[in-house]
Short mmCIF file of C-alpha atoms in Angstrom, two decimals:
data_model
loop_
_atom_site.label_atom_id
_atom_site.label_comp_id
_atom_site.label_asym_id
_atom_site.label_seq_id
_atom_site.Cartn_x
_atom_site.Cartn_y
_atom_site.Cartn_z
CA MET F 19 7.04 18.91 -7.91
CA GLU F 20 4.46 16.17 -7.19
CA ASN F 21 0.92 17.16 -6.39
CA LEU F 22 -1.05 15.27 -3.76
CA THR F 23 -3.58 13.31 -5.74
CA SER F 24 -5.84 10.38 -5.03
CA GLY F 25 -3.39 8.14 -6.85
CA SER F 26 -0.49 8.99 -4.54
CA SER F 27 0.69 6.75 -1.74
CA PHE F 28 2.91 7.15 1.30
CA LEU F 29 5.55 4.96 2.90
CA LEU F 30 5.18 4.68 6.67
CA MET F 31 8.15 4.12 8.93
CA GLY F 32 8.43 0.82 10.77
CA PHE F 33 9.90 0.31 14.22
CA SER F 34 12.66 -1.88 12.78
CA ASN F 35 13.96 -3.36 9.55
CA ILE F 36 14.78 -6.65 11.26
CA TRP F 37 12.09 -9.28 10.66
CA GLU F 38 12.21 -10.69 14.21
CA LEU F 39 11.76 -7.22 15.71
CA GLN F 40 8.90 -6.54 13.31
CA ILE F 41 7.15 -9.65 14.61
CA LEU F 42 7.81 -8.54 18.18
CA HIS F 43 6.37 -5.10 17.42
CA ALA F 44 3.29 -6.67 15.83
CA ALA F 45 2.81 -8.97 18.83
CA LEU F 46 3.12 -6.11 21.36
CA PHE F 47 0.75 -3.88 19.40
CA LEU F 48 -1.70 -6.77 19.03
CA MET F 49 -1.70 -7.42 22.78
CA ALA F 50 -2.22 -3.70 23.47
CA TYR F 51 -5.03 -3.53 20.91
CA LEU F 52 -6.80 -6.60 22.30
CA ALA F 53 -6.45 -5.24 25.84
CA ALA F 54 -7.93 -1.90 24.77
CA LEU F 55 -10.68 -3.63 22.78
CA LEU F 56 -11.75 -5.99 25.56
CA GLY F 57 -11.33 -3.45 28.37
CA ASN F 58 -13.29 -0.65 26.72
CA LEU F 59 -16.00 -3.00 25.46
CA LEU F 60 -16.33 -4.31 29.02
CA ILE F 61 -16.80 -0.77 30.38
CA ILE F 62 -19.39 0.06 27.69
CA THR F 63 -21.26 -3.19 28.41
CA LEU F 64 -21.25 -2.73 32.19
CA ILE F 65 -22.45 0.86 32.04
CA THR F 66 -25.15 -0.02 29.51
CA LYS F 67 -26.53 -2.99 31.45
CA ASP F 68 -26.18 -1.77 35.06
CA HIS F 69 -28.82 0.88 35.82
CA GLY F 70 -26.86 1.85 38.92
CA LEU F 71 -24.18 3.25 36.61
CA HIS F 72 -26.58 5.46 34.66
CA THR F 73 -25.12 8.64 36.14
CA PRO F 74 -23.35 11.60 34.47
CA MET F 75 -19.91 10.34 35.52
CA TYR F 76 -20.41 6.96 33.88
CA PHE F 77 -22.21 8.45 30.90
CA PHE F 78 -19.05 10.39 30.08
CA LEU F 79 -16.88 7.36 30.88
CA LYS F 80 -18.90 5.32 28.38
CA ASN F 81 -18.29 7.98 25.75
CA LEU F 82 -14.59 8.01 26.64
CA SER F 83 -14.35 4.23 26.20
CA PHE F 84 -16.00 4.47 22.78
CA LEU F 85 -13.56 7.22 21.78
CA ASP F 86 -10.61 5.15 22.97
CA LEU F 87 -11.79 2.19 20.90
CA CYS F 88 -12.03 4.38 17.81
CA LEU F 89 -8.74 6.21 18.46
CA ILE F 90 -6.61 3.08 18.76
CA SER F 91 -8.37 1.43 15.82
CA ILE F 92 -7.28 4.24 13.51
CA THR F 93 -3.55 3.52 13.79
CA VAL F 94 -2.70 0.19 15.43
CA PRO F 95 -4.35 -2.40 13.11
CA LYS F 96 -2.69 -0.82 10.06
CA SER F 97 0.69 -0.82 11.81
CA ILE F 98 0.29 -4.49 12.78
CA THR F 99 -0.60 -5.41 9.19
CA ASN F 100 2.38 -3.49 7.85
CA SER F 101 4.77 -5.30 10.21
CA LEU F 102 3.41 -8.75 9.37
CA THR F 103 3.36 -8.19 5.61
CA ASN F 104 6.61 -6.17 5.54
CA CYS F 105 4.77 -3.63 3.38
CA ASN F 106 4.61 -0.13 4.85
CA THR F 107 2.67 1.67 2.13
CA ILE F 108 -0.59 3.47 2.75
CA SER F 109 -2.81 4.93 0.05
CA PHE F 110 -3.62 8.62 -0.21
CA PRO F 111 -7.28 8.09 0.84
CA GLY F 112 -6.07 5.91 3.72
CA CYS F 113 -3.67 8.62 4.88
CA VAL F 114 -6.36 11.29 4.64
CA SER F 115 -8.72 9.07 6.64
CA GLN F 116 -6.13 8.55 9.36
CA VAL F 117 -5.53 12.28 9.74
CA PHE F 118 -9.24 13.12 9.80
CA PHE F 119 -10.37 10.43 12.22
CA PHE F 120 -7.33 10.82 14.47
CA PHE F 121 -8.11 14.51 15.04
CA LEU F 122 -11.84 13.81 15.28
CA PHE F 123 -11.41 11.32 18.12
CA ALA F 124 -8.39 12.93 19.81
CA THR F 125 -9.96 16.42 19.94
CA THR F 126 -13.28 15.02 21.11
CA GLU F 127 -11.44 13.10 23.84
CA VAL F 128 -9.68 16.24 25.09
CA ALA F 129 -13.02 18.06 25.22
CA LEU F 130 -14.66 15.11 26.98
CA LEU F 131 -11.87 14.86 29.55
CA THR F 132 -12.42 18.56 30.26
CA VAL F 133 -16.13 17.93 30.77
CA MET F 134 -15.33 14.99 33.07
CA SER F 135 -13.16 17.22 35.24
CA TYR F 136 -16.05 19.70 35.46
CA ASP F 137 -18.37 16.85 36.43
CA ARG F 138 -16.05 15.84 39.29
CA TYR F 139 -15.72 19.50 40.35
CA VAL F 140 -19.49 19.93 40.60
CA ALA F 141 -19.95 16.57 42.35
CA ILE F 142 -17.38 17.32 45.06
CA CYS F 143 -17.51 21.10 45.43
CA HIS F 144 -21.23 21.71 44.76
CA PRO F 145 -23.00 18.43 45.59
CA LEU F 146 -26.35 20.09 46.35
CA ARG F 147 -26.50 21.59 42.85
CA TYR F 148 -25.16 18.50 41.09
CA GLU F 149 -28.49 17.19 39.76
CA ILE F 150 -29.35 20.61 38.34
CA LEU F 151 -25.98 21.44 36.78
CA MET F 152 -25.41 17.91 35.48
CA SER F 153 -28.92 17.08 34.30
CA HIS F 154 -29.46 14.62 31.48
CA GLY F 155 -30.01 17.43 29.00
CA ALA F 156 -26.86 19.25 30.10
CA CYS F 157 -24.79 16.07 29.80
CA MET F 158 -26.11 15.40 26.30
CA GLN F 159 -25.30 18.97 25.26
CA MET F 160 -21.75 18.81 26.63
CA ALA F 161 -21.14 15.49 24.88
CA ALA F 162 -22.54 16.88 21.63
CA TYR F 163 -20.35 19.99 21.85
CA SER F 164 -17.33 17.74 22.38
CA TRP F 165 -18.09 15.81 19.19
CA VAL F 166 -18.77 18.99 17.21
CA SER F 167 -15.45 20.49 18.31
CA GLY F 168 -13.70 17.29 17.23
CA GLY F 169 -15.40 17.34 13.84
CA VAL F 170 -14.56 20.97 13.15
CA ASN F 171 -10.93 20.52 14.19
CA ALA F 172 -10.59 17.36 12.07
CA ILE F 173 -11.94 19.11 8.97
CA LEU F 174 -9.59 22.07 9.42
CA HIS F 175 -6.51 19.89 9.97
CA THR F 176 -7.28 17.57 7.06
CA ALA F 177 -8.08 20.34 4.60
CA ALA F 178 -5.00 22.39 5.55
CA THR F 179 -2.57 19.45 5.62
CA PHE F 180 -3.43 18.14 2.16
CA SER F 181 -3.98 21.50 0.46
CA VAL F 182 -0.35 21.99 -0.58
CA PRO F 183 1.84 19.97 -2.99
CA ARG F 184 4.79 17.93 -1.80
CA CYS F 185 8.25 17.99 -3.30
CA ARG F 186 10.00 15.36 -1.20
CA SER F 187 9.82 11.58 -1.25
CA PRO F 188 6.61 10.24 0.31
CA ASP F 189 8.40 8.77 3.33
CA VAL F 190 6.40 9.48 6.48
CA HIS F 191 8.76 9.11 9.46
CA GLN F 192 6.00 7.78 11.69
CA PHE F 193 4.03 4.52 11.99
CA PHE F 194 0.85 6.35 10.95
CA CYS F 195 0.01 9.50 9.01
CA ASP F 196 0.75 12.14 11.62
CA VAL F 197 0.62 15.79 10.67
CA PRO F 198 4.14 16.95 11.73
CA GLN F 199 5.74 14.29 9.52
CA LEU F 200 3.39 15.09 6.63
CA LEU F 201 4.26 18.78 6.87
CA ALA F 202 7.92 17.86 6.37
CA LEU F 203 7.03 16.60 2.86
CA ALA F 204 5.58 19.92 1.67
CA CYS F 205 7.36 22.15 -0.82
CA SER F 206 7.14 25.13 1.52
CA TYR F 207 5.88 26.06 4.94
CA ASN F 208 2.22 25.16 5.24
CA ILE F 209 1.08 28.38 6.90
CA GLY F 210 -2.53 27.26 7.02
CA GLU F 211 -1.85 24.01 8.88
CA LEU F 212 0.71 25.64 11.17
CA THR F 213 -1.97 28.17 12.11
CA VAL F 214 -4.50 25.40 12.76
CA ILE F 215 -1.95 23.51 14.88
CA GLY F 216 -1.22 26.67 16.87
CA LEU F 217 -4.92 27.27 17.52
CA SER F 218 -5.46 23.61 18.45
CA LEU F 219 -2.56 23.60 20.88
CA LEU F 220 -3.80 26.85 22.39
CA LEU F 221 -7.27 25.38 22.91
CA ASP F 222 -5.78 22.16 24.30
CA PHE F 223 -3.67 24.19 26.71
CA GLY F 224 -6.78 26.12 27.72
CA CYS F 225 -8.56 22.83 28.44
CA PHE F 226 -5.56 21.67 30.45
CA VAL F 227 -5.56 24.87 32.52
CA PHE F 228 -9.32 24.53 33.08
CA MET F 229 -8.82 20.95 34.28
CA ASP F 230 -5.97 22.00 36.56
CA ILE F 231 -8.11 24.73 38.12
CA SER F 232 -10.95 22.24 38.59
CA TYR F 233 -8.65 19.79 40.33
CA ILE F 234 -7.13 22.48 42.54
CA HIS F 235 -10.64 23.23 43.82
CA ILE F 236 -11.41 19.50 44.06
CA PHE F 237 -8.30 18.64 46.08
CA SER F 238 -8.82 21.68 48.31
CA ALA F 239 -12.36 20.51 49.08
CA VAL F 240 -11.27 16.89 49.53
CA LEU F 241 -8.58 17.77 52.06
CA LYS F 242 -11.22 19.53 54.16
CA MET F 243 -13.41 16.43 54.33
CA PRO F 244 -13.65 15.04 57.89
CA SER F 245 -14.20 11.50 56.66
CA ARG F 246 -11.09 9.56 55.73
CA VAL F 247 -13.20 7.21 53.60
CA GLY F 248 -14.67 10.17 51.72
CA ARG F 249 -11.22 11.59 51.01
CA SER F 250 -10.01 8.20 49.80
CA LYS F 251 -13.01 7.76 47.48
CA ALA F 252 -12.63 11.25 46.03
CA PHE F 253 -8.93 10.81 45.37
CA SER F 254 -9.50 7.37 43.82
CA THR F 255 -11.86 8.84 41.21
CA CYS F 256 -9.91 12.04 40.49
CA LEU F 257 -6.25 11.01 40.50
CA PRO F 258 -6.62 8.39 37.73
CA HIS F 259 -8.43 10.95 35.58
CA LEU F 260 -5.67 13.48 36.14
CA LEU F 261 -3.03 10.86 35.30
CA VAL F 262 -4.69 10.01 31.98
CA VAL F 263 -5.08 13.66 31.05
CA THR F 264 -1.45 14.48 31.85
CA LEU F 265 -0.11 11.51 29.89
CA PHE F 266 -2.32 12.15 26.87
CA LEU F 267 -1.75 15.91 26.58
CA SER F 268 1.93 16.08 27.57
CA SER F 269 2.98 13.52 24.94
CA GLY F 270 0.86 15.28 22.32
CA PHE F 271 2.33 18.69 23.17
CA PHE F 272 5.84 17.25 22.95
CA ALA F 273 5.19 15.68 19.55
CA TYR F 274 3.67 18.80 17.98
CA LEU F 275 5.92 21.44 19.54
CA ARG F 276 9.23 19.61 19.15
CA PRO F 277 11.18 20.49 15.97
CA LEU F 278 11.42 17.47 13.69
CA PRO F 279 14.92 15.98 13.33
CA GLN F 280 16.52 15.81 9.90
CA SER F 281 16.69 12.02 10.02
CA PRO F 282 14.09 9.49 11.24
CA SER F 283 13.98 9.30 15.02
CA THR F 284 12.91 6.37 17.17
CA LEU F 285 11.98 8.90 19.85
CA ASP F 286 9.18 10.24 17.64
CA LEU F 287 7.78 6.73 17.30
CA LEU F 288 7.93 6.09 21.04
CA VAL F 289 6.38 9.45 21.94
CA SER F 290 3.50 8.86 19.50
CA VAL F 291 2.75 5.58 21.27
CA PHE F 292 2.00 7.56 24.45
CA TYR F 293 -0.85 9.49 22.81
CA THR F 294 -2.16 6.83 20.42
CA VAL F 295 -1.75 3.46 22.14
CA VAL F 296 -1.18 3.90 25.88
CA PRO F 297 -4.28 5.95 26.92
CA PRO F 298 -6.85 3.65 25.23
CA THR F 299 -5.08 0.65 26.75
CA VAL F 300 -4.67 1.88 30.33
CA ASN F 301 -8.00 3.73 30.67
CA PRO F 302 -10.00 0.51 31.28
CA LEU F 303 -7.43 -0.64 33.86
CA ILE F 304 -7.57 2.68 35.71
CA TYR F 305 -11.34 3.10 35.66
CA SER F 306 -12.56 -0.49 36.04
CA LEU F 307 -10.04 -2.29 38.24
CA ARG F 308 -9.70 0.55 40.79
CA ASN F 309 -13.38 1.56 40.86
CA LYS F 310 -15.65 -0.13 43.40
CA ASP F 311 -18.85 0.57 41.44
CA MET F 312 -17.38 -1.05 38.33
CA LYS F 313 -16.26 -4.07 40.36
CA VAL F 314 -19.78 -4.51 41.73
CA ALA F 315 -21.20 -4.23 38.21
CA GLN F 316 -18.76 -6.88 36.99
CA ARG F 317 -19.84 -9.26 39.75
CA LYS F 318 -23.52 -8.65 38.90
CA LEU F 319 -22.84 -9.36 35.24
CA LEU F 320 -21.02 -12.60 36.07
CA VAL F 321 -23.78 -13.74 38.44
CA ASN F 322 -26.46 -13.04 35.83
CA ARG F 323 -24.55 -14.96 33.17
CA HIS F 324 -23.76 -17.87 35.51
CA PRO F 325 -26.54 -18.10 38.14
CA PRO F 326 -25.82 -20.44 41.01
CA SER F 327 -27.32 -23.87 40.54
CA SER F 328 -30.05 -24.84 42.99
#
């Protein structure tokens, strides 16, 4: 039996043992990371500089972009480095950090997406009460509660996951330290972490149901709008949000509810990409390129940086 100590290390699974495919994987991950980095930084910059975007909707979007930056930075740079150096080891403190920060940012993002659905519900279904229900103080409180929930969940997952000894080889069948693969290394069933996972999935499902109910009310109200332009604008802001939520949560549910195979599976690697890499990369495309207010803010920023010569 080998106890989990600070001197231990883990061996992460790569996408391929072939050097050319490792380079391809590193290149694809690097492009995704740069796209997420530039896109989310652009959203944060636009919302910060454009006073017309200082509204609750864009306040939460700014928080979401920051979370996406943090979430993808936890896993992708390490995976790129491992592929380029052909060295897949990660230290015990590094693995603990990945687990903690992954759950911190992922849980906070689920909570924030729930708040964003509530914001859209109030804006469309109760527009006259919007300024009262979504005041600056209320928005700050909801954002703070989202971060607190993420912190509590991260502490519980990290403490429970690394509280038991491992008896198997330290081969993590994933490109980052993900909890299901770490549980497979334990000497016995980790009842504590399984309980935490169950509670987390239950809360995530509750958030998903809350969002679904919000969108049912939203779409019902939108379909009653007499203005075709108003319906189009409402759908353009709500459908992308619903798409991101569905992609993020469905892939996460699949990864944590699916029984682990006895041998390493490429499917597990691909599924994990859909809740670690894809949402932070596509969020800027969905929210900035299809949003008229963001397009106007981009044009203002470009004009201010490059004023027309007289």
